mmCIF file with all atom_site columns, C-alpha atoms and ligand atoms in Angstrom:
data_model
loop_
_atom_site.group_PDB
_atom_site.id
_atom_site.type_symbol
_atom_site.label_atom_id
_atom_site.label_alt_id
_atom_site.label_comp_id
_atom_site.label_asym_id
_atom_site.label_entity_id
_atom_site.label_seq_id
_atom_site.pdbx_PDB_ins_code
_atom_site.Cartn_x
_atom_site.Cartn_y
_atom_site.Cartn_z
_atom_site.occupancy
_atom_site.B_iso_or_equiv
_atom_site.pdbx_formal_charge
_atom_site.auth_seq_id
_atom_site.auth_comp_id
_atom_site.auth_asym_id
_atom_site.auth_atom_id
_atom_site.pdbx_PDB_model_num
ATOM   1   C  CA  . MET A 1 1   ? -1.286  11.414  12.505  1.00 0.00 ? 1265 MET A CA  1
ATOM   2   C  CA  . SER A 1 2   ? 1.443   11.403  15.120  1.00 0.00 ? 1266 SER A CA  1
ATOM   3   C  CA  . ASP A 1 3   ? 0.734   7.936   16.509  1.00 0.00 ? 1267 ASP A CA  1
ATOM   4   C  CA  . CYS A 1 4   ? 0.443   6.078   13.209  1.00 0.00 ? 1268 CYS A CA  1
ATOM   5   C  CA  . LEU A 1 5   ? 3.094   3.550   12.140  1.00 0.00 ? 1269 LEU A CA  1
ATOM   6   C  CA  . PHE A 1 6   ? 2.798   4.282   8.424   1.00 0.00 ? 1270 PHE A CA  1
ATOM   7   C  CA  . CYS A 1 7   ? 2.770   8.072   8.952   1.00 0.00 ? 1271 CYS A CA  1
ATOM   8   C  CA  . LYS A 1 8   ? 6.071   7.575   10.817  1.00 0.00 ? 1272 LYS A CA  1
ATOM   9   C  CA  . ILE A 1 9   ? 7.434   5.462   7.961   1.00 0.00 ? 1273 ILE A CA  1
ATOM   10  C  CA  . ILE A 1 10  ? 6.414   8.127   5.414   1.00 0.00 ? 1274 ILE A CA  1
ATOM   11  C  CA  . ALA A 1 11  ? 8.108   10.789  7.573   1.00 0.00 ? 1275 ALA A CA  1
ATOM   12  C  CA  . GLY A 1 12  ? 11.287  8.670   7.715   1.00 0.00 ? 1276 GLY A CA  1
ATOM   13  C  CA  . GLU A 1 13  ? 11.057  8.303   11.497  1.00 0.00 ? 1277 GLU A CA  1
ATOM   14  C  CA  . ILE A 1 14  ? 10.881  4.510   11.132  1.00 0.00 ? 1278 ILE A CA  1
ATOM   15  C  CA  . PRO A 1 15  ? 13.102  2.853   8.492   1.00 0.00 ? 1279 PRO A CA  1
ATOM   16  C  CA  . SER A 1 16  ? 11.617  1.161   5.455   1.00 0.00 ? 1280 SER A CA  1
ATOM   17  C  CA  . LYS A 1 17  ? 12.793  -0.220  2.130   1.00 0.00 ? 1281 LYS A CA  1
ATOM   18  C  CA  . ARG A 1 18  ? 11.447  2.317   -0.339  1.00 0.00 ? 1282 ARG A CA  1
ATOM   19  C  CA  . VAL A 1 19  ? 10.357  1.051   -3.742  1.00 0.00 ? 1283 VAL A CA  1
ATOM   20  C  CA  . TYR A 1 20  ? 8.681   4.164   -5.148  1.00 0.00 ? 1284 TYR A CA  1
ATOM   21  C  CA  . GLU A 1 21  ? 7.599   7.620   -4.033  1.00 0.00 ? 1285 GLU A CA  1
ATOM   22  C  CA  . ASN A 1 22  ? 5.921   10.682  -5.494  1.00 0.00 ? 1286 ASN A CA  1
ATOM   23  C  CA  . GLU A 1 23  ? 4.154   13.740  -4.108  1.00 0.00 ? 1287 GLU A CA  1
ATOM   24  C  CA  . PHE A 1 24  ? 1.064   11.743  -3.091  1.00 0.00 ? 1288 PHE A CA  1
ATOM   25  C  CA  . VAL A 1 25  ? 2.149   8.184   -2.368  1.00 0.00 ? 1289 VAL A CA  1
ATOM   26  C  CA  . TYR A 1 26  ? 4.912   6.175   -0.717  1.00 0.00 ? 1290 TYR A CA  1
ATOM   27  C  CA  . ALA A 1 27  ? 5.602   2.507   -1.525  1.00 0.00 ? 1291 ALA A CA  1
ATOM   28  C  CA  . PHE A 1 28  ? 7.811   0.190   0.522   1.00 0.00 ? 1292 PHE A CA  1
ATOM   29  C  CA  . GLU A 1 29  ? 8.514   -3.502  1.018   1.00 0.00 ? 1293 GLU A CA  1
ATOM   30  C  CA  . ASP A 1 30  ? 6.280   -5.347  3.474   1.00 0.00 ? 1294 ASP A CA  1
ATOM   31  C  CA  . ILE A 1 31  ? 8.297   -6.432  6.521   1.00 0.00 ? 1295 ILE A CA  1
ATOM   32  C  CA  . ALA A 1 32  ? 6.703   -9.910  6.465   1.00 0.00 ? 1296 ALA A CA  1
ATOM   33  C  CA  . PRO A 1 33  ? 6.283   -10.709 2.764   1.00 0.00 ? 1297 PRO A CA  1
ATOM   34  C  CA  . CYS A 1 34  ? 3.579   -13.156 1.669   1.00 0.00 ? 1298 CYS A CA  1
ATOM   35  C  CA  . ALA A 1 35  ? 4.950   -13.434 -1.884  1.00 0.00 ? 1299 ALA A CA  1
ATOM   36  C  CA  . PRO A 1 36  ? 8.267   -12.833 -3.701  1.00 0.00 ? 1300 PRO A CA  1
ATOM   37  C  CA  . VAL A 1 37  ? 6.963   -9.326  -4.437  1.00 0.00 ? 1301 VAL A CA  1
ATOM   38  C  CA  . HIS A 1 38  ? 5.032   -7.771  -1.554  1.00 0.00 ? 1302 HIS A CA  1
ATOM   39  C  CA  . VAL A 1 39  ? 4.961   -3.996  -1.553  1.00 0.00 ? 1303 VAL A CA  1
ATOM   40  C  CA  . LEU A 1 40  ? 2.663   -1.658  0.362   1.00 0.00 ? 1304 LEU A CA  1
ATOM   41  C  CA  . VAL A 1 41  ? 1.436   1.431   -1.450  1.00 0.00 ? 1305 VAL A CA  1
ATOM   42  C  CA  . VAL A 1 42  ? 0.146   4.125   0.914   1.00 0.00 ? 1306 VAL A CA  1
ATOM   43  C  CA  . PRO A 1 43  ? -1.151  7.662   0.459   1.00 0.00 ? 1307 PRO A CA  1
ATOM   44  C  CA  . LYS A 1 44  ? 0.958   10.272  2.255   1.00 0.00 ? 1308 LYS A CA  1
ATOM   45  C  CA  . LYS A 1 45  ? -2.295  11.725  3.588   1.00 0.00 ? 1309 LYS A CA  1
ATOM   46  C  CA  . HIS A 1 46  ? -3.639  9.712   6.509   1.00 0.00 ? 1310 HIS A CA  1
ATOM   47  C  CA  . PHE A 1 47  ? -6.876  7.762   6.040   1.00 0.00 ? 1311 PHE A CA  1
ATOM   48  C  CA  . ALA A 1 48  ? -7.688  4.963   8.483   1.00 0.00 ? 1312 ALA A CA  1
ATOM   49  C  CA  . SER A 1 49  ? -8.913  2.717   5.662   1.00 0.00 ? 1313 SER A CA  1
ATOM   50  C  CA  . ALA A 1 50  ? -10.667 2.709   2.284   1.00 0.00 ? 1314 ALA A CA  1
ATOM   51  C  CA  . LYS A 1 51  ? -13.897 3.241   4.220   1.00 0.00 ? 1315 LYS A CA  1
ATOM   52  C  CA  . GLU A 1 52  ? -12.914 6.899   4.751   1.00 0.00 ? 1316 GLU A CA  1
ATOM   53  C  CA  . LEU A 1 53  ? -12.504 7.650   1.041   1.00 0.00 ? 1317 LEU A CA  1
ATOM   54  C  CA  . THR A 1 54  ? -15.092 9.863   -0.615  1.00 0.00 ? 1318 THR A CA  1
ATOM   55  C  CA  . GLY A 1 55  ? -15.577 11.441  -4.023  1.00 0.00 ? 1319 GLY A CA  1
ATOM   56  C  CA  . ALA A 1 56  ? -13.414 14.324  -2.825  1.00 0.00 ? 1320 ALA A CA  1
ATOM   57  C  CA  . ASP A 1 57  ? -10.418 11.944  -2.760  1.00 0.00 ? 1321 ASP A CA  1
ATOM   58  C  CA  . ALA A 1 58  ? -10.560 11.090  -6.456  1.00 0.00 ? 1322 ALA A CA  1
ATOM   59  C  CA  . GLU A 1 59  ? -7.156  12.613  -7.169  1.00 0.00 ? 1323 GLU A CA  1
ATOM   60  C  CA  . ILE A 1 60  ? -5.444  10.645  -4.388  1.00 0.00 ? 1324 ILE A CA  1
ATOM   61  C  CA  . LEU A 1 61  ? -7.079  7.404   -5.538  1.00 0.00 ? 1325 LEU A CA  1
ATOM   62  C  CA  . SER A 1 62  ? -5.897  8.024   -9.055  1.00 0.00 ? 1326 SER A CA  1
ATOM   63  C  CA  . GLU A 1 63  ? -2.371  8.684   -7.766  1.00 0.00 ? 1327 GLU A CA  1
ATOM   64  C  CA  . ILE A 1 64  ? -2.474  5.489   -5.679  1.00 0.00 ? 1328 ILE A CA  1
ATOM   65  C  CA  . PHE A 1 65  ? -3.296  3.409   -8.739  1.00 0.00 ? 1329 PHE A CA  1
ATOM   66  C  CA  . LYS A 1 66  ? -0.647  5.172   -10.784 1.00 0.00 ? 1330 LYS A CA  1
ATOM   67  C  CA  . GLY A 1 67  ? 1.760   4.300   -7.956  1.00 0.00 ? 1331 GLY A CA  1
ATOM   68  C  CA  . ILE A 1 68  ? 0.597   0.673   -7.953  1.00 0.00 ? 1332 ILE A CA  1
ATOM   69  C  CA  . ASN A 1 69  ? 1.243   0.413   -11.701 1.00 0.00 ? 1333 ASN A CA  1
ATOM   70  C  CA  . GLU A 1 70  ? 4.667   1.967   -11.240 1.00 0.00 ? 1334 GLU A CA  1
ATOM   71  C  CA  . VAL A 1 71  ? 5.499   -0.490  -8.420  1.00 0.00 ? 1335 VAL A CA  1
ATOM   72  C  CA  . ALA A 1 72  ? 4.417   -3.413  -10.634 1.00 0.00 ? 1336 ALA A CA  1
ATOM   73  C  CA  . ARG A 1 73  ? 6.692   -2.172  -13.406 1.00 0.00 ? 1337 ARG A CA  1
ATOM   74  C  CA  . LEU A 1 74  ? 9.655   -1.560  -11.075 1.00 0.00 ? 1338 LEU A CA  1
ATOM   75  C  CA  . THR A 1 75  ? 9.359   -4.988  -9.435  1.00 0.00 ? 1339 THR A CA  1
ATOM   76  C  CA  . GLY A 1 76  ? 8.995   -6.808  -12.765 1.00 0.00 ? 1340 GLY A CA  1
ATOM   77  C  CA  . VAL A 1 77  ? 5.479   -8.219  -12.324 1.00 0.00 ? 1341 VAL A CA  1
ATOM   78  C  CA  . SER A 1 78  ? 3.657   -5.900  -14.683 1.00 0.00 ? 1342 SER A CA  1
ATOM   79  C  CA  . GLU A 1 79  ? 3.399   -8.534  -17.419 1.00 0.00 ? 1343 GLU A CA  1
ATOM   80  C  CA  . SER A 1 80  ? 3.182   -11.705 -15.290 1.00 0.00 ? 1344 SER A CA  1
ATOM   81  C  CA  . GLY A 1 81  ? 0.395   -10.240 -13.147 1.00 0.00 ? 1345 GLY A CA  1
ATOM   82  C  CA  . TYR A 1 82  ? -0.149  -9.307  -9.537  1.00 0.00 ? 1346 TYR A CA  1
ATOM   83  C  CA  . ARG A 1 83  ? -2.811  -9.041  -6.893  1.00 0.00 ? 1347 ARG A CA  1
ATOM   84  C  CA  . VAL A 1 84  ? -3.877  -5.761  -5.244  1.00 0.00 ? 1348 VAL A CA  1
ATOM   85  C  CA  . VAL A 1 85  ? -5.500  -6.041  -1.809  1.00 0.00 ? 1349 VAL A CA  1
ATOM   86  C  CA  . THR A 1 86  ? -6.711  -3.542  0.746   1.00 0.00 ? 1350 THR A CA  1
ATOM   87  C  CA  . ASN A 1 87  ? -8.091  -4.758  4.061   1.00 0.00 ? 1351 ASN A CA  1
ATOM   88  C  CA  . VAL A 1 88  ? -10.822 -2.788  5.802   1.00 0.00 ? 1352 VAL A CA  1
ATOM   89  C  CA  . GLY A 1 89  ? -11.511 -3.390  9.466   1.00 0.00 ? 1353 GLY A CA  1
ATOM   90  C  CA  . ARG A 1 90  ? -11.431 -6.294  11.867  1.00 0.00 ? 1354 ARG A CA  1
ATOM   91  C  CA  . ASP A 1 91  ? -12.928 -9.129  9.872   1.00 0.00 ? 1355 ASP A CA  1
ATOM   92  C  CA  . ALA A 1 92  ? -10.615 -8.404  6.926   1.00 0.00 ? 1356 ALA A CA  1
ATOM   93  C  CA  . GLY A 1 93  ? -7.631  -8.590  9.290   1.00 0.00 ? 1357 GLY A CA  1
ATOM   94  C  CA  . GLN A 1 94  ? -6.550  -4.960  8.961   1.00 0.00 ? 1358 GLN A CA  1
ATOM   95  C  CA  . THR A 1 95  ? -3.744  -4.456  11.474  1.00 0.00 ? 1359 THR A CA  1
ATOM   96  C  CA  . VAL A 1 96  ? -2.391  -1.010  10.519  1.00 0.00 ? 1360 VAL A CA  1
ATOM   97  C  CA  . LEU A 1 97  ? -4.990  1.767   10.523  1.00 0.00 ? 1361 LEU A CA  1
ATOM   98  C  CA  . HIS A 1 98  ? -3.483  3.779   7.668   1.00 0.00 ? 1362 HIS A CA  1
ATOM   99  C  CA  . LEU A 1 99  ? -4.921  3.044   4.222   1.00 0.00 ? 1363 LEU A CA  1
ATOM   100 C  CA  . HIS A 1 100 ? -2.569  0.751   2.304   1.00 0.00 ? 1364 HIS A CA  1
ATOM   101 C  CA  . PHE A 1 101 ? -2.712  -1.403  -0.793  1.00 0.00 ? 1365 PHE A CA  1
ATOM   102 C  CA  . HIS A 1 102 ? -0.782  -4.686  -0.826  1.00 0.00 ? 1366 HIS A CA  1
ATOM   103 C  CA  . VAL A 1 103 ? 0.813   -5.369  -4.229  1.00 0.00 ? 1367 VAL A CA  1
ATOM   104 C  CA  . LEU A 1 104 ? 1.575   -9.092  -4.386  1.00 0.00 ? 1368 LEU A CA  1
ATOM   105 C  CA  . GLY A 1 105 ? 3.286   -10.907 -7.220  1.00 0.00 ? 1369 GLY A CA  1
ATOM   106 C  CA  . GLY A 1 106 ? 6.011   -13.253 -8.383  1.00 0.00 ? 1370 GLY A CA  1
ATOM   107 C  CA  . LYS A 1 107 ? 3.938   -16.383 -7.703  1.00 0.00 ? 1371 LYS A CA  1
ATOM   108 C  CA  . LEU A 1 108 ? 0.782   -18.033 -8.974  1.00 0.00 ? 1372 LEU A CA  1
ATOM   109 C  CA  . PHE A 1 109 ? -2.228  -17.242 -6.792  1.00 0.00 ? 1373 PHE A CA  1
ATOM   110 C  CA  . GLY A 1 110 ? -5.249  -19.471 -6.393  1.00 0.00 ? 1374 GLY A CA  1
ATOM   111 C  CA  . ALA A 1 111 ? -8.808  -18.241 -6.653  1.00 0.00 ? 1375 ALA A CA  1
ATOM   112 C  CA  . ASP A 1 112 ? -9.259  -18.680 -2.902  1.00 0.00 ? 1376 ASP A CA  1
ATOM   113 C  CA  . PHE A 1 113 ? -9.546  -15.413 -1.004  1.00 0.00 ? 1377 PHE A CA  1
ATOM   114 C  CA  . GLY A 1 114 ? -9.344  -17.193 2.297   1.00 0.00 ? 1378 GLY A CA  1
HETATM 115 P  P1  . AMP B 2 .   ? -2.914  -5.248  7.052   1.00 0.00 ? 669  AMP B P1  1
HETATM 116 O  O1  . AMP B 2 .   ? -2.988  -6.548  7.790   1.00 0.00 ? 669  AMP B O1  1
HETATM 117 O  O2  . AMP B 2 .   ? -3.667  -5.211  5.753   1.00 0.00 ? 669  AMP B O2  1
HETATM 118 O  O3  . AMP B 2 .   ? -3.253  -4.071  7.957   1.00 0.00 ? 669  AMP B O3  1
HETATM 119 O  O4  . AMP B 2 .   ? -1.398  -5.100  6.606   1.00 0.00 ? 669  AMP B O4  1
HETATM 120 C  C1  . AMP B 2 .   ? -0.401  -4.504  7.380   1.00 0.00 ? 669  AMP B C1  1
HETATM 121 C  C2  . AMP B 2 .   ? 0.901   -4.930  6.779   1.00 0.00 ? 669  AMP B C2  1
HETATM 122 O  O5  . AMP B 2 .   ? 1.912   -4.086  7.281   1.00 0.00 ? 669  AMP B O5  1
HETATM 123 C  C3  . AMP B 2 .   ? 1.304   -6.372  7.118   1.00 0.00 ? 669  AMP B C3  1
HETATM 124 O  O6  . AMP B 2 .   ? 1.444   -7.124  5.920   1.00 0.00 ? 669  AMP B O6  1
HETATM 125 C  C4  . AMP B 2 .   ? 2.625   -6.203  7.874   1.00 0.00 ? 669  AMP B C4  1
HETATM 126 O  O7  . AMP B 2 .   ? 3.560   -7.213  7.572   1.00 0.00 ? 669  AMP B O7  1
HETATM 127 C  C5  . AMP B 2 .   ? 3.086   -4.834  7.393   1.00 0.00 ? 669  AMP B C5  1
HETATM 128 N  N1  . AMP B 2 .   ? 3.978   -4.132  8.296   1.00 0.00 ? 669  AMP B N1  1
HETATM 129 C  C6  . AMP B 2 .   ? 3.817   -3.948  9.640   1.00 0.00 ? 669  AMP B C6  1
HETATM 130 N  N2  . AMP B 2 .   ? 4.832   -3.198  10.132  1.00 0.00 ? 669  AMP B N2  1
HETATM 131 C  C7  . AMP B 2 .   ? 5.645   -2.910  9.080   1.00 0.00 ? 669  AMP B C7  1
HETATM 132 C  C8  . AMP B 2 .   ? 6.857   -2.177  8.940   1.00 0.00 ? 669  AMP B C8  1
HETATM 133 N  N3  . AMP B 2 .   ? 7.458   -1.585  9.987   1.00 0.00 ? 669  AMP B N3  1
HETATM 134 N  N4  . AMP B 2 .   ? 7.434   -2.105  7.714   1.00 0.00 ? 669  AMP B N4  1
HETATM 135 C  C9  . AMP B 2 .   ? 6.848   -2.706  6.648   1.00 0.00 ? 669  AMP B C9  1
HETATM 136 N  N5  . AMP B 2 .   ? 5.689   -3.393  6.709   1.00 0.00 ? 669  AMP B N5  1
HETATM 137 C  C10 . AMP B 2 .   ? 5.096   -3.496  7.912   1.00 0.00 ? 669  AMP B C10 1
HETATM 138 ZN ZN1 . ZN  B 3 .   ? -1.087  7.373   9.160   1.00 0.00 ? 670  ZN  B ZN1 1
#
């Protein structure tokens, strides 16, 4: 999608701090981190949000979660634990309409989801 911020980041048109990349996913540091580790894992294929995923996207979903595990390992939170969040739509506070998974770690989270 030509007008999408994360598509531009994936294409290298907007700079980002890459953490991990494979054929299907791109992972980069969040520009406004909410935790010592805050990485966004995004599919290279554009989906507006998790709402658009169907059974036909099983391979991409599997690759996303492989990417998330790889990011956790690379950032050193694999053993200590981390939180994975994806926001869908207005009430969840989604601000970028390209499916992304926040990987948050390096601190102790409460049970409060806000
Ligand atoms: P969400 O609110 O779930 O849509 O999350 C969007 C995330 O993208 C926020 O945590 C922002 O800080 C992050 N973000 C916005 N622009 C950039 C950028 N240029 N590079 C890295 N992260 C960004
Ligand atoms: Zn996009």
